[in-house]
């Protein structure tokens, strides 16, 4: 927080504050969000395509917008250190990407298990098979059950808004979980788009660790008093009973986040043309490609709608069921090889043979609208032939 900034109510910042357009990259949108987030500490380690965003966050520290900032030894060290800063009662921020996500993987369920409201931006990219720095979000599929809240931004505007909104949602006493804000790398991080920004003088209220469901670690609550005896030194019964009950609480906290996502993000998903019988369902950059395909399909007289999924964890099960209740066909384009979003959608819908898992592109491939249009028409042909 700089001397020129003033605290405002989160709802005012999100919905009422005057905004001015800025033509910026997704990486710059990250820095603009952190500038207004009243962050105490950020810790960074460079990895493409995340590096620029955390460099810009470092410049915020030099200008007085962040109290502390440094570069860690590697991604695991960063995620461990940011965990310690959060345990001490600070509002923290970090970011990573692809192989960095995997190298730090152990820490994400630790964040959730210790109920820390850390906000981390993930600029998704390929991981091995073979090595790739190109856009791909397979890492999101690997993070689904770590306990963190997960939001998938379509563009720079989403990225900016979701980072700020994540702090307010994650820090609620009955939630208090880490939040990951994801974008498809390069498509968002390195392209410029119009992002509507509120004044940099208006910022979120400070984080209040006294409202946390677990005490911050300080001289009154040192680690040994919080952790007590390691569970592994006790009987198997005590170990699995304690672990299971705490896992259940983490899952319950994620469910309790739903009401705040509705309040601050205007819902877990958005629907265009809700009366349609054919839907494109997507998250992230694939939503933008779906919008292009949607216009062409509707221009051909095909009645198609769009379901934009913003929250991946918690997943919008009931909302998706309601949106797709009368749908005869649901096509799910994705920027990954595994089709994790289609699996999530199939798992929560009856009659899930109507869900088409594709098209899927990966390794940096683009997804032209023609690919989506072709998938819809092929699926319609199979349906007419009675194979769906």
Short mmCIF file of C-alpha atoms in Angstrom, two decimals:
data_model
loop_
_atom_site.label_atom_id
_atom_site.label_comp_id
_atom_site.label_asym_id
_atom_site.label_seq_id
_atom_site.Cartn_x
_atom_site.Cartn_y
_atom_site.Cartn_z
CA UNK A 1 0.00 0.00 0.00
CA UNK A 2 1.49 3.34 -1.04
CA UNK A 3 0.82 6.58 0.80
CA UNK A 4 -1.51 7.78 -1.97
CA UNK A 5 -3.79 4.72 -1.77
CA UNK A 6 -6.98 4.44 0.26
CA UNK A 7 -8.97 1.40 1.34
CA UNK A 8 -12.43 0.89 -0.17
CA UNK A 9 -15.10 -1.75 0.23
CA UNK A 10 -14.44 -4.76 -2.04
CA UNK A 11 -17.91 -4.58 -3.59
CA UNK A 12 -17.27 -0.94 -4.49
CA UNK A 13 -13.94 -1.81 -6.10
CA UNK A 14 -15.43 -4.68 -8.10
CA UNK A 15 -18.77 -3.26 -9.19
CA UNK A 16 -19.09 0.48 -8.55
CA UNK A 17 -15.71 2.17 -8.94
CA UNK A 18 -15.18 4.19 -12.12
CA UNK A 19 -12.91 2.38 -14.57
CA UNK A 20 -10.70 3.53 -17.41
CA UNK A 21 -9.55 1.38 -20.34
CA UNK A 22 -5.92 0.27 -20.55
CA UNK A 23 -4.40 -1.60 -23.50
CA UNK A 24 -2.17 -4.04 -21.63
CA UNK A 25 -0.90 -7.61 -21.59
CA UNK A 26 -2.10 -10.29 -19.21
CA UNK A 27 1.22 -10.02 -17.36
CA UNK A 28 0.61 -6.32 -16.84
CA UNK A 29 -2.94 -7.11 -15.67
CA UNK A 30 -1.40 -9.26 -12.92
CA UNK A 31 0.71 -6.35 -11.72
CA UNK A 32 -2.26 -3.99 -11.86
CA UNK A 33 -4.28 -6.39 -9.71
CA UNK A 34 -1.48 -6.80 -7.16
CA UNK A 35 -1.10 -3.00 -7.02
CA UNK A 36 -4.70 -2.78 -5.77
CA UNK A 37 -4.66 -5.92 -3.59
CA UNK A 38 -2.86 -4.46 -0.55
CA UNK A 39 -0.33 -7.31 -0.64
CA UNK A 40 2.23 -7.63 2.15
CA UNK A 41 4.72 -9.92 0.45
CA UNK A 42 5.44 -11.49 -2.94
CA UNK A 43 8.07 -14.13 -3.68
CA UNK A 44 9.09 -15.08 -7.21
CA UNK A 45 11.07 -17.49 -9.32
CA UNK A 46 11.20 -16.99 -13.10
CA UNK A 47 9.71 -19.48 -15.52
CA UNK A 48 8.25 -18.86 -18.98
CA UNK A 49 5.61 -17.46 -19.53
CA UNK A 50 5.22 -16.27 -15.93
CA UNK A 51 8.52 -14.42 -15.59
CA UNK A 52 7.42 -11.00 -16.81
CA UNK A 53 4.47 -10.80 -14.44
CA UNK A 54 6.57 -11.35 -11.32
CA UNK A 55 9.24 -8.96 -12.61
CA UNK A 56 6.52 -6.32 -12.81
CA UNK A 57 5.37 -7.24 -9.30
CA UNK A 58 8.97 -6.72 -8.16
CA UNK A 59 8.85 -3.22 -9.62
CA UNK A 60 5.75 -2.58 -7.51
CA UNK A 61 7.85 -3.37 -4.44
CA UNK A 62 10.45 -0.83 -5.56
CA UNK A 63 7.68 1.77 -5.87
CA UNK A 64 6.29 1.08 -2.42
CA UNK A 65 3.13 -0.86 -3.30
CA UNK A 66 4.36 -4.08 -1.61
CA UNK A 67 6.19 -4.33 1.72
CA UNK A 68 8.50 -7.27 0.93
CA UNK A 69 9.65 -9.08 -2.21
CA UNK A 70 12.46 -11.42 -3.14
CA UNK A 71 13.43 -14.17 -5.57
CA UNK A 72 13.53 -17.72 -4.24
CA UNK A 73 15.98 -20.50 -5.13
CA UNK A 74 13.45 -22.49 -7.15
CA UNK A 75 9.70 -23.01 -7.44
CA UNK A 76 9.44 -25.37 -4.48
CA UNK A 77 11.38 -22.92 -2.31
CA UNK A 78 9.07 -20.10 -3.39
CA UNK A 79 5.90 -22.01 -2.52
CA UNK A 80 7.34 -23.10 0.83
CA UNK A 81 8.43 -19.56 1.68
CA UNK A 82 5.15 -17.99 0.61
CA UNK A 83 3.45 -20.55 2.84
CA UNK A 84 5.56 -19.38 5.77
CA UNK A 85 4.70 -15.75 5.08
CA UNK A 86 1.01 -16.62 5.03
CA UNK A 87 1.31 -18.64 8.24
CA UNK A 88 2.72 -15.50 9.83
CA UNK A 89 -0.44 -13.57 9.00
CA UNK A 90 0.54 -11.78 5.79
CA UNK A 91 -1.41 -11.32 2.57
CA UNK A 92 0.82 -12.89 -0.05
CA UNK A 93 1.07 -13.38 -3.80
CA UNK A 94 3.10 -15.56 -6.11
CA UNK A 95 2.88 -17.13 -9.56
CA UNK A 96 4.24 -20.07 -11.50
CA UNK A 97 3.88 -22.04 -14.69
CA UNK A 98 4.04 -25.56 -16.16
CA UNK A 99 7.12 -27.41 -14.86
CA UNK A 100 7.28 -24.89 -12.00
CA UNK A 101 3.80 -25.99 -10.95
CA UNK A 102 4.91 -29.61 -10.94
CA UNK A 103 8.13 -28.93 -9.08
CA UNK A 104 6.16 -27.19 -6.34
CA UNK A 105 3.25 -29.65 -6.37
CA UNK A 106 3.80 -30.91 -2.82
CA UNK A 107 3.14 -27.46 -1.39
CA UNK A 108 -0.34 -26.89 -2.82
CA UNK A 109 -2.16 -29.46 -0.65
CA UNK A 110 -0.03 -28.22 2.26
CA UNK A 111 -1.41 -24.71 1.68
CA UNK A 112 -4.94 -26.10 1.68
CA UNK A 113 -4.35 -28.42 4.63
CA UNK A 114 -3.07 -25.54 6.75
CA UNK A 115 -6.02 -23.37 5.57
CA UNK A 116 -3.90 -20.50 4.20
CA UNK A 117 -5.57 -17.96 1.83
CA UNK A 118 -2.62 -17.72 -0.55
CA UNK A 119 -3.40 -16.38 -4.04
CA UNK A 120 -1.26 -17.82 -6.82
CA UNK A 121 -1.46 -17.05 -10.53
CA UNK A 122 -0.80 -19.97 -12.88
CA UNK A 123 0.21 -19.11 -16.46
CA UNK A 124 -0.41 -22.54 -17.93
CA UNK A 125 2.00 -24.15 -20.40
CA UNK A 126 3.06 -27.54 -21.63
CA UNK A 127 5.00 -29.92 -19.41
CA UNK A 128 7.41 -32.40 -21.04
CA UNK A 129 6.15 -35.03 -23.47
CA UNK A 130 8.28 -33.49 -25.16
CA UNK A 131 9.37 -30.23 -23.49
CA UNK A 132 7.21 -27.25 -24.47
CA UNK A 133 6.77 -23.68 -23.29
CA UNK A 134 3.64 -23.28 -25.39
CA UNK A 135 0.06 -22.71 -24.14
CA UNK A 136 -1.65 -25.75 -22.67
CA UNK A 137 -3.55 -26.24 -19.38
CA UNK A 138 -2.92 -29.89 -18.53
CA UNK A 139 -1.44 -28.77 -15.18
CA UNK A 140 -4.94 -27.72 -14.11
CA UNK A 141 -6.05 -31.34 -14.34
CA UNK A 142 -3.21 -32.26 -11.98
CA UNK A 143 -4.31 -29.68 -9.38
CA UNK A 144 -8.02 -30.51 -9.20
CA UNK A 145 -7.86 -32.39 -5.90
CA UNK A 146 -5.24 -30.40 -4.01
CA UNK A 147 -7.90 -28.55 -2.01
CA UNK A 148 -7.37 -25.10 -3.51
CA UNK A 149 -10.04 -22.95 -5.09
CA UNK A 150 -9.50 -22.77 -8.86
CA UNK A 151 -10.67 -20.02 -11.21
CA UNK A 152 -9.99 -20.01 -14.97
CA UNK A 153 -9.69 -16.60 -16.64
CA UNK A 154 -10.74 -16.13 -20.25
CA UNK A 155 -8.76 -12.94 -20.90
CA UNK A 156 -6.82 -10.10 -19.29
CA UNK A 157 -9.96 -8.58 -17.79
CA UNK A 158 -10.87 -11.84 -16.07
CA UNK A 159 -7.28 -12.23 -14.91
CA UNK A 160 -7.24 -8.79 -13.28
CA UNK A 161 -10.66 -9.16 -11.67
CA UNK A 162 -10.25 -12.75 -10.49
CA UNK A 163 -6.97 -12.08 -8.66
CA UNK A 164 -8.61 -9.33 -6.60
CA UNK A 165 -11.82 -11.29 -6.11
CA UNK A 166 -9.84 -14.35 -5.02
CA UNK A 167 -8.37 -12.52 -2.03
CA UNK A 168 -11.79 -11.53 -0.76
CA UNK A 169 -13.26 -15.01 -1.29
CA UNK A 170 -10.26 -16.96 0.04
CA UNK A 171 -9.94 -14.85 3.20
CA UNK A 172 -13.51 -15.39 4.39
CA UNK A 173 -13.39 -17.06 7.82
CA UNK A 174 -15.57 -19.98 6.73
CA UNK A 175 -13.47 -20.54 3.59
CA UNK A 176 -9.81 -19.65 4.24
CA UNK A 177 -8.30 -21.73 1.46
CA UNK A 178 -5.66 -21.00 -1.18
CA UNK A 179 -6.92 -19.77 -4.54
CA UNK A 180 -5.34 -20.41 -7.92
CA UNK A 181 -6.16 -18.05 -10.79
CA UNK A 182 -5.33 -19.71 -14.10
CA UNK A 183 -4.82 -18.47 -17.64
CA UNK A 184 -3.58 -20.14 -20.77
CA UNK A 185 -0.01 -18.86 -21.14
CA UNK A 186 1.00 -16.57 -24.02
CA UNK A 187 -2.58 -16.41 -25.32
CA UNK A 188 -3.32 -14.13 -22.36
CA UNK A 189 0.00 -13.31 -20.72
CA UNK A 190 1.76 -11.96 -23.82
CA UNK A 191 -1.08 -10.44 -25.83
CA UNK A 192 -2.55 -7.00 -25.35
CA UNK A 193 -6.24 -6.42 -24.79
CA UNK A 194 -8.47 -3.73 -23.37
CA UNK A 195 -8.72 -4.10 -19.60
CA UNK A 196 -10.96 -1.77 -17.60
CA UNK A 197 -9.07 -0.65 -14.50
CA UNK A 198 -10.30 1.21 -11.40
CA UNK A 199 -8.10 3.94 -9.97
CA UNK A 200 -4.84 2.66 -8.52
CA UNK A 201 -5.58 4.80 -5.48
CA UNK A 202 -8.43 2.46 -4.44
CA UNK A 203 -7.37 -0.80 -2.82
CA UNK A 204 -8.73 -3.75 -0.87
CA UNK A 205 -8.89 -3.65 2.93
CA UNK A 206 -5.92 -5.20 4.75
CA UNK A 207 -5.97 -8.89 5.51
CA UNK A 208 -7.04 -9.49 9.12
CA UNK A 209 -5.41 -12.70 10.41
CA UNK A 210 -7.44 -12.49 13.62
CA UNK A 211 -10.46 -13.62 11.56
CA UNK A 212 -8.70 -16.78 10.40
CA UNK A 213 -10.04 -20.18 11.55
CA UNK A 214 -6.46 -21.19 12.41
CA UNK A 215 -4.16 -18.93 14.46
CA UNK A 216 -1.22 -17.21 12.75
CA UNK A 217 2.21 -18.33 13.93
CA UNK A 218 3.76 -15.71 16.21
CA UNK A 219 5.40 -15.59 19.62
CA UNK A 220 2.05 -16.42 21.23
CA UNK A 221 1.31 -19.24 18.79
CA UNK A 222 4.65 -20.80 17.83
CA UNK A 223 4.59 -23.80 15.48
CA UNK A 224 4.93 -26.43 18.21
CA UNK A 225 1.76 -25.18 19.93
CA UNK A 226 -0.19 -25.30 16.70
CA UNK A 227 1.14 -28.53 15.24
CA UNK A 228 1.63 -30.34 18.56
CA UNK A 229 2.75 -33.96 18.20
CA UNK A 230 3.15 -35.19 14.62
CA UNK A 231 0.22 -37.44 13.75
CA UNK A 232 2.51 -40.06 12.26
CA UNK A 233 3.96 -40.75 15.70
CA UNK A 234 0.56 -41.79 17.02
CA UNK A 235 -1.53 -44.85 16.32
CA UNK A 236 -2.90 -45.56 12.87
CA UNK A 237 -6.41 -44.89 14.16
CA UNK A 238 -5.53 -41.40 15.40
CA UNK A 239 -3.59 -40.68 12.23
CA UNK A 240 -6.25 -41.63 9.72
CA UNK A 241 -9.13 -40.24 11.80
CA UNK A 242 -7.47 -36.83 12.15
CA UNK A 243 -6.42 -36.77 8.50
CA UNK A 244 -9.82 -37.81 7.21
CA UNK A 245 -11.74 -35.30 9.33
CA UNK A 246 -9.44 -32.47 8.27
CA UNK A 247 -9.73 -33.41 4.60
CA UNK A 248 -13.50 -33.29 4.99
CA UNK A 249 -13.25 -29.80 6.47
CA UNK A 250 -11.10 -28.59 3.56
CA UNK A 251 -13.70 -29.93 1.11
CA UNK A 252 -16.50 -28.35 3.14
CA UNK A 253 -14.69 -25.01 3.14
CA UNK A 254 -14.52 -25.14 -0.65
CA UNK A 255 -18.26 -25.71 -0.79
CA UNK A 256 -18.82 -22.76 1.55
CA UNK A 257 -16.95 -20.58 -0.94
CA UNK A 258 -19.84 -20.87 -3.41
CA UNK A 259 -21.88 -18.07 -1.86
CA UNK A 260 -18.93 -15.69 -2.01
CA UNK A 261 -18.17 -16.62 -5.62
CA UNK A 262 -21.76 -15.76 -6.45
CA UNK A 263 -21.44 -12.47 -4.58
CA UNK A 264 -18.08 -11.28 -5.89
CA UNK A 265 -17.73 -13.06 -9.27
CA UNK A 266 -21.39 -13.00 -10.32
CA UNK A 267 -21.59 -16.77 -10.27
CA UNK A 268 -19.53 -19.85 -11.05
CA UNK A 269 -20.53 -19.84 -14.72
CA UNK A 270 -22.15 -17.65 -17.35
CA UNK A 271 -24.65 -18.75 -20.00
CA UNK A 272 -25.41 -17.21 -23.39
CA UNK A 273 -28.60 -18.21 -25.23
CA UNK A 274 -29.87 -20.36 -22.34
CA UNK A 275 -32.77 -21.80 -24.37
CA UNK A 276 -30.48 -23.48 -26.90
CA UNK A 277 -30.45 -27.26 -27.37
CA UNK A 278 -26.79 -27.29 -28.43
CA UNK A 279 -24.10 -25.82 -26.17
CA UNK A 280 -20.42 -25.10 -26.34
CA UNK A 281 -19.02 -25.47 -22.80
CA UNK A 282 -15.52 -24.19 -22.06
CA UNK A 283 -13.22 -22.40 -19.65
CA UNK A 284 -10.28 -20.07 -20.17
CA UNK A 285 -9.13 -19.05 -23.65
CA UNK A 286 -11.28 -21.74 -25.24
CA UNK A 287 -14.28 -19.56 -24.32
CA UNK A 288 -13.03 -16.80 -26.63
CA UNK A 289 -12.67 -19.28 -29.48
CA UNK A 290 -16.18 -20.57 -28.75
CA UNK A 291 -17.56 -17.05 -29.08
CA UNK A 292 -16.21 -16.87 -32.64
CA UNK A 293 -17.66 -20.26 -33.51
CA UNK A 294 -20.97 -19.34 -31.88
CA UNK A 295 -21.46 -16.34 -34.17
CA UNK A 296 -20.84 -18.39 -37.31
CA UNK A 297 -23.05 -21.30 -36.22
CA UNK A 298 -25.89 -18.98 -35.32
CA UNK A 299 -25.39 -17.22 -38.65
CA UNK A 300 -26.02 -20.56 -40.34
CA UNK A 301 -29.27 -20.93 -38.41
CA UNK A 302 -27.95 -23.47 -35.91
CA UNK A 303 -29.32 -22.69 -32.45
CA UNK A 304 -26.23 -22.83 -30.23
CA UNK A 305 -25.51 -21.45 -26.75
CA UNK A 306 -22.37 -20.98 -24.69
CA UNK A 307 -21.56 -22.05 -21.12
CA UNK A 308 -18.51 -20.24 -19.73
CA UNK A 309 -17.20 -22.04 -16.65
CA UNK A 310 -15.31 -19.65 -14.37
CA UNK A 311 -14.92 -21.73 -11.21
CA UNK A 312 -13.26 -25.13 -11.57
CA UNK A 313 -13.07 -25.73 -7.82
CA UNK A 314 -15.67 -25.66 -6.50
CA UNK A 315 -17.19 -27.01 -9.70
CA UNK A 316 -20.61 -25.56 -10.71
CA UNK A 317 -22.45 -28.86 -10.59
CA UNK A 318 -25.99 -27.60 -9.92
CA UNK A 319 -25.56 -24.60 -12.19
CA UNK A 320 -24.34 -26.81 -15.01
CA UNK A 321 -27.19 -29.26 -14.49
CA UNK A 322 -29.68 -26.39 -14.74
CA UNK A 323 -28.03 -24.83 -17.79
CA UNK A 324 -27.78 -28.14 -19.65
CA UNK A 325 -31.11 -29.60 -18.53
CA UNK A 326 -32.71 -29.46 -21.99
CA UNK A 327 -29.48 -29.67 -23.99
CA UNK A 328 -29.22 -32.41 -26.59
CA UNK A 329 -25.55 -31.85 -27.36
CA UNK A 330 -22.67 -30.31 -25.37
CA UNK A 331 -19.33 -29.80 -27.13
CA UNK A 332 -16.32 -29.14 -24.87
CA UNK A 333 -13.24 -27.58 -26.57
CA UNK A 334 -10.04 -27.68 -24.50
CA UNK A 335 -6.38 -26.65 -24.62
CA UNK A 336 -5.00 -29.92 -23.24
CA UNK A 337 -4.52 -33.52 -24.32
CA UNK A 338 -6.40 -35.21 -21.50
CA UNK A 339 -9.80 -33.52 -21.65
CA UNK A 340 -10.09 -32.88 -17.92
CA UNK A 341 -12.94 -30.38 -18.28
CA UNK A 342 -15.04 -32.77 -20.35
CA UNK A 343 -14.51 -35.44 -17.67
CA UNK A 344 -15.68 -33.02 -14.99
CA UNK A 345 -18.79 -32.14 -17.01
CA UNK A 346 -19.59 -35.77 -17.78
CA UNK A 347 -19.26 -36.68 -14.11
CA UNK A 348 -22.01 -34.29 -13.03
CA UNK A 349 -24.56 -34.72 -15.83
CA UNK A 350 -27.11 -37.45 -16.49
CA UNK A 351 -27.23 -38.78 -20.04
CA UNK A 352 -23.60 -37.82 -20.50
CA UNK A 353 -23.23 -39.42 -23.92
CA UNK A 354 -24.43 -36.03 -25.20
CA UNK A 355 -21.11 -34.54 -23.99
CA UNK A 356 -18.52 -34.45 -26.78
CA UNK A 357 -14.96 -34.28 -25.41
CA UNK A 358 -13.36 -32.09 -28.03
CA UNK A 359 -11.90 -30.59 -30.00
CA UNK A 360 -8.67 -30.71 -27.98
CA UNK A 361 -5.44 -28.99 -28.99
CA UNK A 362 -2.15 -28.90 -27.09
CA UNK A 363 1.57 -28.24 -27.35
CA UNK A 364 0.92 -24.64 -28.38
CA UNK A 365 -1.55 -25.36 -31.17
CA UNK A 366 -4.21 -22.75 -31.80
CA UNK A 367 -7.90 -23.56 -31.90
CA UNK A 368 -9.45 -21.89 -34.97
CA UNK A 369 -13.21 -21.45 -34.88
CA UNK A 370 -13.50 -23.82 -37.85
CA UNK A 371 -12.26 -26.68 -35.65
CA UNK A 372 -15.07 -26.10 -33.16
CA UNK A 373 -17.68 -25.66 -35.90
CA UNK A 374 -16.56 -28.92 -37.52
CA UNK A 375 -16.84 -30.77 -34.19
CA UNK A 376 -20.39 -29.49 -33.69
CA UNK A 377 -21.47 -30.50 -37.18
CA UNK A 378 -19.89 -33.95 -36.92
CA UNK A 379 -21.63 -34.49 -33.59
CA UNK A 380 -24.94 -33.37 -35.09
CA UNK A 381 -24.46 -35.85 -37.93
CA UNK A 382 -23.82 -38.68 -35.49
CA UNK A 383 -26.88 -37.65 -33.50
CA UNK A 384 -29.08 -37.69 -36.61
CA UNK A 385 -27.68 -41.10 -37.44
CA UNK A 386 -28.61 -42.27 -33.94
CA UNK A 387 -25.08 -42.81 -32.65
CA UNK A 388 -25.36 -40.26 -29.78
#
